[in-house]
Structure formats: C-alpha cells, structure tokens
Short mmCIF file of C-alpha atoms in Angstrom, two decimals:
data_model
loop_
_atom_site.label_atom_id
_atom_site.label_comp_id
_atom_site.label_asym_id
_atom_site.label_seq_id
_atom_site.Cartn_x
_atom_site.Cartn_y
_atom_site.Cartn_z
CA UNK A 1474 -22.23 -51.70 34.43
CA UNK A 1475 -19.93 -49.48 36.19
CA UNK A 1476 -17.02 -50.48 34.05
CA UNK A 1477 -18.66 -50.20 30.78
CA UNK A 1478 -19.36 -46.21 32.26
CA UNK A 1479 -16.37 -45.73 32.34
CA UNK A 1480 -15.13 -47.34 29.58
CA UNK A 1481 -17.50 -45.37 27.83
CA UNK A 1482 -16.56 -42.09 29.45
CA UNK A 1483 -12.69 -42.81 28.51
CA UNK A 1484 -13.59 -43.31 24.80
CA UNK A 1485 -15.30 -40.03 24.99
CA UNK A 1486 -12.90 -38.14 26.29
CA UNK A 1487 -10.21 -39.74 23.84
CA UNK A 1488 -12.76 -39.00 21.08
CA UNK A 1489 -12.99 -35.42 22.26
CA UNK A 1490 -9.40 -34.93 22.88
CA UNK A 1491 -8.46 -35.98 19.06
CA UNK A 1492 -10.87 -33.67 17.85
CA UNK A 1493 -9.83 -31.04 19.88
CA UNK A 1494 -6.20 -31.85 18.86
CA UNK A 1495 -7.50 -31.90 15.03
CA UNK A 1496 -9.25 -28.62 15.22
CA UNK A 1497 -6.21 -27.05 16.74
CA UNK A 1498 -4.36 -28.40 13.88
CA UNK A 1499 -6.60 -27.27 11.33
CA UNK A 1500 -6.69 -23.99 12.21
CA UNK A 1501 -3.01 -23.62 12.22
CA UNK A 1502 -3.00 -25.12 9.06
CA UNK A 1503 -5.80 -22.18 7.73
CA UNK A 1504 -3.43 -20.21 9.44
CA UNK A 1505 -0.56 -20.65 7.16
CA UNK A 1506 -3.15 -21.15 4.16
CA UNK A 1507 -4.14 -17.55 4.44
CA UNK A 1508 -1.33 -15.81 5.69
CA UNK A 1509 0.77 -16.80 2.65
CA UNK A 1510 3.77 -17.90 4.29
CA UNK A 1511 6.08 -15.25 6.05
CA UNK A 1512 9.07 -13.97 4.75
CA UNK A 1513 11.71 -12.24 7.07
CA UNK A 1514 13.72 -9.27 5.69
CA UNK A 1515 17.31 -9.90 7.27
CA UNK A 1516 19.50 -7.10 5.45
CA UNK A 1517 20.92 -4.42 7.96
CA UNK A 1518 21.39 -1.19 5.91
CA UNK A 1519 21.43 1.65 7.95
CA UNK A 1520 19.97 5.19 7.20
CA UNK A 1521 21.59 7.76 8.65
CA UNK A 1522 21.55 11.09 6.72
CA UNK A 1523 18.56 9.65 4.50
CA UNK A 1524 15.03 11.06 5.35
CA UNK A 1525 12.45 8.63 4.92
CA UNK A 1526 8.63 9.57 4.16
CA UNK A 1527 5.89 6.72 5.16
CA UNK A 1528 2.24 7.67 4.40
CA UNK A 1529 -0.45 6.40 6.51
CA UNK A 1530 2.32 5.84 9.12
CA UNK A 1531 0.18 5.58 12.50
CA UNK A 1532 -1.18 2.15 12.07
CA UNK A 1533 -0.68 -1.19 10.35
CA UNK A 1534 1.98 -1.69 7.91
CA UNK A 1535 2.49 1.78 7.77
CA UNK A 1536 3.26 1.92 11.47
CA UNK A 1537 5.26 -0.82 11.10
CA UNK A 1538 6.93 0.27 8.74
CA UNK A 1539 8.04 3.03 9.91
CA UNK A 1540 8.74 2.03 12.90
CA UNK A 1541 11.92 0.07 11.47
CA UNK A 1542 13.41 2.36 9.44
CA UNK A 1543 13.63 4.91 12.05
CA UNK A 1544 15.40 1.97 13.90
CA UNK A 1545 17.66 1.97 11.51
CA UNK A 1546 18.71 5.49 12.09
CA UNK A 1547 16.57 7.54 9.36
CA UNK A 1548 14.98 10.39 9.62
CA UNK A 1549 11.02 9.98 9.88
CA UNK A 1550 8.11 11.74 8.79
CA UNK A 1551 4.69 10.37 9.44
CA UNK A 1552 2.40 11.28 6.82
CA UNK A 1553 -1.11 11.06 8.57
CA UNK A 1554 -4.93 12.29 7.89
CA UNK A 1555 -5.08 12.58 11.65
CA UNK A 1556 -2.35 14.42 13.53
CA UNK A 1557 -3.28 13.22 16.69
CA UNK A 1558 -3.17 9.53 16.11
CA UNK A 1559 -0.31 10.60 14.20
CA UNK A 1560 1.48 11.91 17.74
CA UNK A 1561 0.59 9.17 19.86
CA UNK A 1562 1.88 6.40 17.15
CA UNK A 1563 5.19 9.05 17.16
CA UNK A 1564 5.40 8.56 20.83
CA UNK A 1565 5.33 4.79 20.56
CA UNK A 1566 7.65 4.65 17.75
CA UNK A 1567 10.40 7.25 19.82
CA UNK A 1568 9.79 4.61 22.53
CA UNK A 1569 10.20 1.66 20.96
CA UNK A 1570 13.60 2.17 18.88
CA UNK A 1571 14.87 4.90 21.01
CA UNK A 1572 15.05 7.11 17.96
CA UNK A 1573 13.42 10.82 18.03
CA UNK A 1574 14.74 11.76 14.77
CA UNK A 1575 10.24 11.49 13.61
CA UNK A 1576 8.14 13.90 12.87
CA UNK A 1577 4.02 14.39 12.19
CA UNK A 1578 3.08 16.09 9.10
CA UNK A 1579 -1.17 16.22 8.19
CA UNK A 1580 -1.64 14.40 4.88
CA UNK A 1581 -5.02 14.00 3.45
CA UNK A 1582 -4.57 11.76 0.33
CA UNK A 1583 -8.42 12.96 -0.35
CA UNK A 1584 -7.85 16.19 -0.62
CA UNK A 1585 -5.39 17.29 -3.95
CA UNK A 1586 -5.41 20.91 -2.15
CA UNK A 1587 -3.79 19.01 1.01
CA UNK A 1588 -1.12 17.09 -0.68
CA UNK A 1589 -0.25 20.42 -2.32
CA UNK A 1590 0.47 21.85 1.14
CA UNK A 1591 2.27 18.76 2.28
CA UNK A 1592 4.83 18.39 -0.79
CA UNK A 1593 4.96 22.51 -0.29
CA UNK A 1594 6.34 21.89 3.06
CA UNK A 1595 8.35 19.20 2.44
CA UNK A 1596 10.30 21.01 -0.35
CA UNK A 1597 10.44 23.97 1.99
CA UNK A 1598 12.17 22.31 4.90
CA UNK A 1599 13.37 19.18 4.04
CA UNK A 1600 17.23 18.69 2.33
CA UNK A 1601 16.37 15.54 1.22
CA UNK A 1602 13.52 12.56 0.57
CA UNK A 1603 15.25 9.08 -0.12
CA UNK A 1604 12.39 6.87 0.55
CA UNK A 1605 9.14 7.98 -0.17
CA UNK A 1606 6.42 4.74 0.44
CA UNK A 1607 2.65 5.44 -0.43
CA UNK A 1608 1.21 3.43 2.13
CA UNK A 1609 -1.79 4.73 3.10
CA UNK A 1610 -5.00 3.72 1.61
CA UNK A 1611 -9.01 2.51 2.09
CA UNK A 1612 -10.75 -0.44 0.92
CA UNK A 1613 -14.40 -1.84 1.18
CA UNK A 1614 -16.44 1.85 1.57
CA UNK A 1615 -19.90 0.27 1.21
CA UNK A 1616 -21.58 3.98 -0.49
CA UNK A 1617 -19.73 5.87 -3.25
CA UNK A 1618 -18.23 8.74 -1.73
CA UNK A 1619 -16.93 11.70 -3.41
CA UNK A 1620 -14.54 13.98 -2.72
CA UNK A 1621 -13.99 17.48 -2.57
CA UNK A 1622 -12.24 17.66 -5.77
CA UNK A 1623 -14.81 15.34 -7.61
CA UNK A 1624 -13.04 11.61 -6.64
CA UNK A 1625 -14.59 8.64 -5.93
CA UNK A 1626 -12.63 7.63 -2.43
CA UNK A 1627 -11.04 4.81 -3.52
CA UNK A 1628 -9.63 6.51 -6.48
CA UNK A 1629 -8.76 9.83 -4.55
CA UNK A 1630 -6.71 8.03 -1.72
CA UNK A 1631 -5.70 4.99 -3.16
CA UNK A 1632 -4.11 6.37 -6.28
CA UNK A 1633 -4.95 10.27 -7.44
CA UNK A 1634 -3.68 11.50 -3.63
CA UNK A 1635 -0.28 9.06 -3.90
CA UNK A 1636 -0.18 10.05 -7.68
CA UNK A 1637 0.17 14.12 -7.56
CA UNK A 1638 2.23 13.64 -4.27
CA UNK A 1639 4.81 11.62 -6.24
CA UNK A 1640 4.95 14.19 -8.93
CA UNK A 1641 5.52 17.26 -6.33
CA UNK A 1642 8.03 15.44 -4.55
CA UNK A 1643 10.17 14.13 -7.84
CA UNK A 1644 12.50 17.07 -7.47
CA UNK A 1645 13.33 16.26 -4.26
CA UNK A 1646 14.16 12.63 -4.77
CA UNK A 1647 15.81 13.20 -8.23
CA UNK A 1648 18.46 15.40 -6.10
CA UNK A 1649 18.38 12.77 -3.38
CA UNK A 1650 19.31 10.11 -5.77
CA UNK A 1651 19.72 6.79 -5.28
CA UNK A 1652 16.06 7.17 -4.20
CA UNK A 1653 13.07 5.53 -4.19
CA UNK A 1654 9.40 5.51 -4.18
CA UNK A 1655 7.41 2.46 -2.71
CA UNK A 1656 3.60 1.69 -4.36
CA UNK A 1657 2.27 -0.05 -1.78
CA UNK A 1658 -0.13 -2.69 -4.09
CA UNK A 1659 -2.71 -5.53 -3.68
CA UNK A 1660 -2.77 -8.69 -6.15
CA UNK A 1661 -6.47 -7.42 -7.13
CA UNK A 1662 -4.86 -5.30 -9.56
CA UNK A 1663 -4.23 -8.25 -11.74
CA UNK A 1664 -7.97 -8.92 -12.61
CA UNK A 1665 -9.17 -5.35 -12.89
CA UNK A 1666 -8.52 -2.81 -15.74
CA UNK A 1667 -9.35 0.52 -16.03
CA UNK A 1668 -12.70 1.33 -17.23
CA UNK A 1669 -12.05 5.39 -18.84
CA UNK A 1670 -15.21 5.80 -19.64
CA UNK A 1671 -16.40 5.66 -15.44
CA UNK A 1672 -13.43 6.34 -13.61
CA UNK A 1673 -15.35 7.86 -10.93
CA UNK A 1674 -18.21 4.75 -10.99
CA UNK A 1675 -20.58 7.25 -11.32
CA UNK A 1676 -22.24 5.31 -13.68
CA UNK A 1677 -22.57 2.10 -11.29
CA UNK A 1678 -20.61 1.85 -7.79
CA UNK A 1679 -19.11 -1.22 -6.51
CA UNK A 1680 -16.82 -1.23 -3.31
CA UNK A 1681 -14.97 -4.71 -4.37
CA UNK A 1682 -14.32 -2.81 -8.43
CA UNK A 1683 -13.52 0.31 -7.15
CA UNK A 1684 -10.64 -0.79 -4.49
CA UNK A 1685 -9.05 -3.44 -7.09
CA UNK A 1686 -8.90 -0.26 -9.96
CA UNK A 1687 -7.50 1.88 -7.78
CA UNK A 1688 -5.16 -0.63 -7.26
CA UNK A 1689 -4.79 -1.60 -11.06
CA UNK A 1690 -4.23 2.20 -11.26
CA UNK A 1691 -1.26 1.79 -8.85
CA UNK A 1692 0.11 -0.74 -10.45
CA UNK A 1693 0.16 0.89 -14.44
CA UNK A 1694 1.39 3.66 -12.40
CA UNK A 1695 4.22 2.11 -10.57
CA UNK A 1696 5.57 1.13 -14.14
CA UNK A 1697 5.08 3.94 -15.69
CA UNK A 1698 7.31 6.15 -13.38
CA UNK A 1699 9.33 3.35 -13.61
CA UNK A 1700 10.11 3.83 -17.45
CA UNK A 1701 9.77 8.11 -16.93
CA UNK A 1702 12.90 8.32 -14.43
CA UNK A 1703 15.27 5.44 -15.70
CA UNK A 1704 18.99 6.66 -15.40
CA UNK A 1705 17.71 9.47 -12.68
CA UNK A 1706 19.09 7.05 -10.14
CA UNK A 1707 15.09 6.92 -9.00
CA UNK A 1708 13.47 3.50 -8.69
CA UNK A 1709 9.80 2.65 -8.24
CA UNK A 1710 8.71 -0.77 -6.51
CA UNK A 1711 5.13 -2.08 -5.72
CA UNK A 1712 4.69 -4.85 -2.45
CA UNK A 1713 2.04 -6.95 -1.90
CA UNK A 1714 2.38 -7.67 1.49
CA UNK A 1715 -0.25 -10.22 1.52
CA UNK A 1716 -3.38 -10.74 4.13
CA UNK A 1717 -2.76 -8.62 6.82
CA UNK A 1718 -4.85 -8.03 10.39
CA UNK A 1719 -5.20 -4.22 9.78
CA UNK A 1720 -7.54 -1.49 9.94
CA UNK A 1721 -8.27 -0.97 6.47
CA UNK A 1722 -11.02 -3.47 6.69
CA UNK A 1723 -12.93 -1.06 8.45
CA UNK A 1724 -15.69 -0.23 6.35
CA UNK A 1725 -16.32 -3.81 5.96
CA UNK A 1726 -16.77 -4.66 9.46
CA UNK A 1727 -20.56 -2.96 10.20
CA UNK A 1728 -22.53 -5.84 11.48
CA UNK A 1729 -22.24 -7.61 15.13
CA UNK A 1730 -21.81 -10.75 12.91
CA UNK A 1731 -19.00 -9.27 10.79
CA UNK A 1732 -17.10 -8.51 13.73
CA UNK A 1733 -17.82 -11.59 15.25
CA UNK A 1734 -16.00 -13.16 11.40
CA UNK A 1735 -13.27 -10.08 11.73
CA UNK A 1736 -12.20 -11.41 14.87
CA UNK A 1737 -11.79 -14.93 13.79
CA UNK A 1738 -10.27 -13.95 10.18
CA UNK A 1739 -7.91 -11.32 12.31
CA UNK A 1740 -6.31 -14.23 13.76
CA UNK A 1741 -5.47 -16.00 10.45
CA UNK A 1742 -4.12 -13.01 8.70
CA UNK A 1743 -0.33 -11.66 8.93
CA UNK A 1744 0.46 -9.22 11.33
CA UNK A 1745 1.15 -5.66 10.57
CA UNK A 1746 5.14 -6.21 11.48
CA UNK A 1747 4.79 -9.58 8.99
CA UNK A 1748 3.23 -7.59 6.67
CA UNK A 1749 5.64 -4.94 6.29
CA UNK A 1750 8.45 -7.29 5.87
CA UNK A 1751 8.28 -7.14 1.81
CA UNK A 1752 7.72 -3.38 2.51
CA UNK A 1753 10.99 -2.92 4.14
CA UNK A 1754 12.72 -5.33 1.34
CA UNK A 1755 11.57 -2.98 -1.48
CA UNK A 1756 12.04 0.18 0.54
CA UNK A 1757 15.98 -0.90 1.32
CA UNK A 1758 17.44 -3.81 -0.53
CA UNK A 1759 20.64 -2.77 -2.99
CA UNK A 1760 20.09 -5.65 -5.20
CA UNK A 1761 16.93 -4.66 -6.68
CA UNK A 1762 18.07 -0.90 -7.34
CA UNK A 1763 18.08 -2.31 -11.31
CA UNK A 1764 14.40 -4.30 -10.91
CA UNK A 1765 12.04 -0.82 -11.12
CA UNK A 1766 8.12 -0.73 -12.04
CA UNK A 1767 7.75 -4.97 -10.60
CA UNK A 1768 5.63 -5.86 -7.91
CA UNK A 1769 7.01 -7.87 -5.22
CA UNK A 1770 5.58 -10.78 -2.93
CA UNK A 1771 7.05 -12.33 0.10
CA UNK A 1772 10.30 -10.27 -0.70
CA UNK A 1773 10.28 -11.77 -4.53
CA UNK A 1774 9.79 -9.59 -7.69
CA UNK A 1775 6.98 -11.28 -9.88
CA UNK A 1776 6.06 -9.99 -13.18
CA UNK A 1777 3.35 -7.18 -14.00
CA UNK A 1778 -0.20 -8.63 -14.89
CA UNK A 1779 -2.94 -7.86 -16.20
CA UNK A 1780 -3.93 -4.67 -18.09
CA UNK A 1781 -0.83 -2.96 -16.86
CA UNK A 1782 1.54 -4.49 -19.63
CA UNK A 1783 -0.93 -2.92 -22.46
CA UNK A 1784 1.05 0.93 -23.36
CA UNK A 1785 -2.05 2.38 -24.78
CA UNK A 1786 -3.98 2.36 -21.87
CA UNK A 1787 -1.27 3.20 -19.55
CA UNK A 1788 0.18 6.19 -21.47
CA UNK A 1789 -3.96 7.48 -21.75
CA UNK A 1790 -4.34 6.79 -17.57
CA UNK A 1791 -0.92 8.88 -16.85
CA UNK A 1792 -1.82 11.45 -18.97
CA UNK A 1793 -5.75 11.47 -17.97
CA UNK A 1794 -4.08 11.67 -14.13
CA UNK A 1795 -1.82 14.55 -15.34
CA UNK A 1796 -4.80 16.65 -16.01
CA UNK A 1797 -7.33 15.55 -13.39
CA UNK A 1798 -4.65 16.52 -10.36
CA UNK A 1799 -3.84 19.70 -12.53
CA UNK A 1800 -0.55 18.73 -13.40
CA UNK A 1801 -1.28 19.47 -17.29
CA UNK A 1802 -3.33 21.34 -20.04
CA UNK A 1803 -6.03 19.11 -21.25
CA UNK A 1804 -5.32 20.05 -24.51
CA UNK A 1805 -1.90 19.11 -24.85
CA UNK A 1806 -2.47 15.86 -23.23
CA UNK A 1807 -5.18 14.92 -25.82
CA UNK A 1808 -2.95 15.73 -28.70
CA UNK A 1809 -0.23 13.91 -27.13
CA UNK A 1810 -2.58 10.78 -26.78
CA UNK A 1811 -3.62 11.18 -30.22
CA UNK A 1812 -0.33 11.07 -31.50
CA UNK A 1813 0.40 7.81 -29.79
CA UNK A 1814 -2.17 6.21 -31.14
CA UNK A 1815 -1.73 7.35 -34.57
CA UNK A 1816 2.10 5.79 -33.90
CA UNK A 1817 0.52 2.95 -32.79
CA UNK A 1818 -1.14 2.15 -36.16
CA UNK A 1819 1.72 2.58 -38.23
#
C-alpha cells in the first residue's frame, strides 16, 4: 500500500514537473511571439560635433534612445513635458555613459504655443540640429480630450505637436545637412485613414481610431517631407519598434485587473533598450541616407501601406496641417488643393 503511495506520489510529481517545464516553455515561446524578434543595431558611428534632439526623452524608447547617442559622443537635448523627470532621467543618462554634453528643454507637444517657444530657442542657441527624432507620444486616453488650441490629444501630441516642430526646425537641419528627422510610427497606421471630415472625433470618439490616425497621420507625413526636401541632404525615416514594456500604456491601465494583465503582458513585450534598437538604426545608419519617407521594422525598411500611398489625400492632410498649426493662409491652401485636384482629372 505504501509502495503504490509512493509510486503514486512520484508520478505526480513527474506529472507536475513536465507541466511546470511546459508552461515555462510556453511562455518563452509567447515571449518571442509578441516581442517580434529582436534586432541588434551593431554600427559604431560616432557623433561628435552633431547635436542630437530626442522628444519624449525621459522614459522608454525615448530614454533609451537617447541615452546611446549621447554615448556616442553627441550633443543631447531632452525634449520633455516635465522638466523635472526630464533632470533626473539627465542625471541617469550623465551617469550611465559618462557624457554631460545633455541638456533639458520643456516641450509640450499639446501645446502649438509651446513648441513655438521650444524651436524659438533652439534656433536661438543652438549651431546645429542633425538628428531630430519625434518620439514622444500618448495612446489609449479613454475620454476625448481637447486641447488648448482645439486638438483632440492624440492628434495634438502624436502628430500636430511633432508636425509644426518639424517645420520650425527645417532651417536648422537644412544648414546642418546630412540631417535627419526620425517619425517615430506604429504598424496601426496601415489600417486607418484619415477621416477630414472629423479630424478632431468630435463627431464620435474612439481611443483605439484616434491613436492609429494619428499615427496614419505620421506616416503620410513622414513621406511627404520625404518628397518636400529631396536633394536638401535632409532625410525622413519612420520605426516601428514593435511591442514595447513602456509607459505609454498608461491610460489603459485603470483597473486593479488591468494592472494585474499589464504586469503579465509587461513581461512579454520588448524592452525600452530593445525597442529603440530600430530607432537608433534609422537615426544613424549611412546606408539608408537614399531610403527617405519608408517605415522601418526590426532595422528593415518595408514599404508604405495603406492610405498613405494615395497623393490626394496626403497633399489635402499637409496642407490642412499647414493651416491648423498656422503655418499658412487658408485661402491659399484651398486654391492650391483645388488646383491639384483639377490636375488630377486631366
């Protein structure tokens, strides 16, 4: 009796043990499921006497981000909504490449008035931008929130705020030439077009649509400057780093059972130094300074998707963007639309 116990114990244990030893392979196999694989940047350029600009540079890929080009000898300035997160992640960075070449600058990509005083300021004192990446961004805000100049959030941070900067800072990065400017992107933009007639989605709100337009925004965006500066010796590039363990789920996480799922999910996504990796190959690779306006996965250019190839829409967006971040008369851009179309036709 005592023997069959124990045999019975022992095949227990050995059933427990394989399951055990199949859970912990299943979740390393969900593990590389949803991380997408990792690809490692390896080239070694060095940027000394370049001045790099990283939005949304005191956490996640942003902080990782930056954290490797000032390694690399750049000069630094954090773009951040809150200066003093912005100083502490400084203080980390200084410490962790033994670089102080970095500065904090306050950037609020949700205010058009504060990206006015940044790229003020940055033509002011600054020689030079080489790099400019538009990291920064939100995702997931449950309530339609507008801003003080009349954007839905998503749209102001995610693409209006990164938009007008671009523009005030072209000067700069013209004269810095070869330069470039980094769209940080999400594959979402592939299944969402622009919807003109409710931009702001005043009309109906929904968290999922508004973060994957902005995004789609980015993206017609990111080809468009693309086509605007060719032979300026200024490139445009737009990573998708992937799923990464980051706080711009944030909005997304307001239940005790969410968290509980966030915590589990963190573990499966990329890490913000993983995640940047694609960053970094866009932001410094020479052999893509011909392959401007793509987006780029796991340090490969793919092809643009989606309602970003169609002109129409793209040229109306670009000029719709001039004149909602005050960049152009309203009536010139309508006749200039107008004539496109009537081109078009013919």
């Amino acid at each position: 009796m005592r023997k069959k116990a124990k045999f019975q114990v022992g095949v227990r244990g050995a059933m427990l043990g394989t399951m055990g030893f199949s859970a912990v392979l299943t979740i390393y196999g969900l593990k590389a499921k949803f991380s997408f694989g990792s690809s490692v940047y390896e080239g070694k350029e060095r940027l000394e006497g370049k001045t790099v600009i990283v939005t949304g540079a005191n956490s996640g890929i942003g902080k990782s981000t930056a954290t490797e080009l000032l390694r690399r000898g750049g000069r630094l300035i954090m773009a951040c909504r809150d200066v003093d997160k912005c100083e502490e992640a400084r203080r980390e960075i200084m410490e962790i490449t033994s670089q102080n070449n970095v500065v904090c600058r306050k950037l609020d990509l949700a205010s058009l008035d504060s990206v006015r005083q940044f790229a003020d300021n940055i033509n002011k004192t600054e020689d030079r931008v080489d790099i400019l990446v538009n990291n920064a961004g939100v995702m997931g805000i449950k309530e339609r929130i507008e801003t003080e100049d009349g954007f839905e959030m998503h749209a102001a941070v995610n693409y209006f705020g990164p938009f007008l900067l671009t523009h005030l800072l072209l000067d700069k990065l013209k004269a810095s030439a070869p330069s470039r400017i980094i769209n940080v992107m999400s594959p979402t933009y592939k299944a969402n077009h622009i919807n003109f007639s409710d931009i702001n989605f005043k009309d109906s709100y929904n968290a999922s649509k508004a973060y994957g337009r902005s995004k789609a925004a980015l993206a017609s965006f990111n080809l468009k400057m693309a086509e605007l500066l060719d032979n300026t010796g200024v490139t445009t590039y737009a990573p998708m780093p992937g799923v990464v363990d980051t706080n711009l789920k944030r909005h997304q996480i307001t239940s005790p059972w969410k968290q509980f799922v966030s915590k589990f999910t963190s573990w499966l996504q990329k890490t913000p130094e993983s995640g940047s990796q694609t960053v970094l190959f866009c932001a410094l690779n020479p052999l893509i300074s011909d392959q401007s306006g793509f987006p780029y996965r796991e340090c490969q250019r793919e092809d643009n998707e989606g309602s970003v190839n169609r002109q129409l829409p793209r040229e109306r967006l670009y000029l719709t963007s001039l004149v909602w971040t005050g960049l152009k008369d309203a009536d010139e851009a309508k006749r200039e639309f107008d004539e496109m179309q009537e081109m078009a036709k013919s």
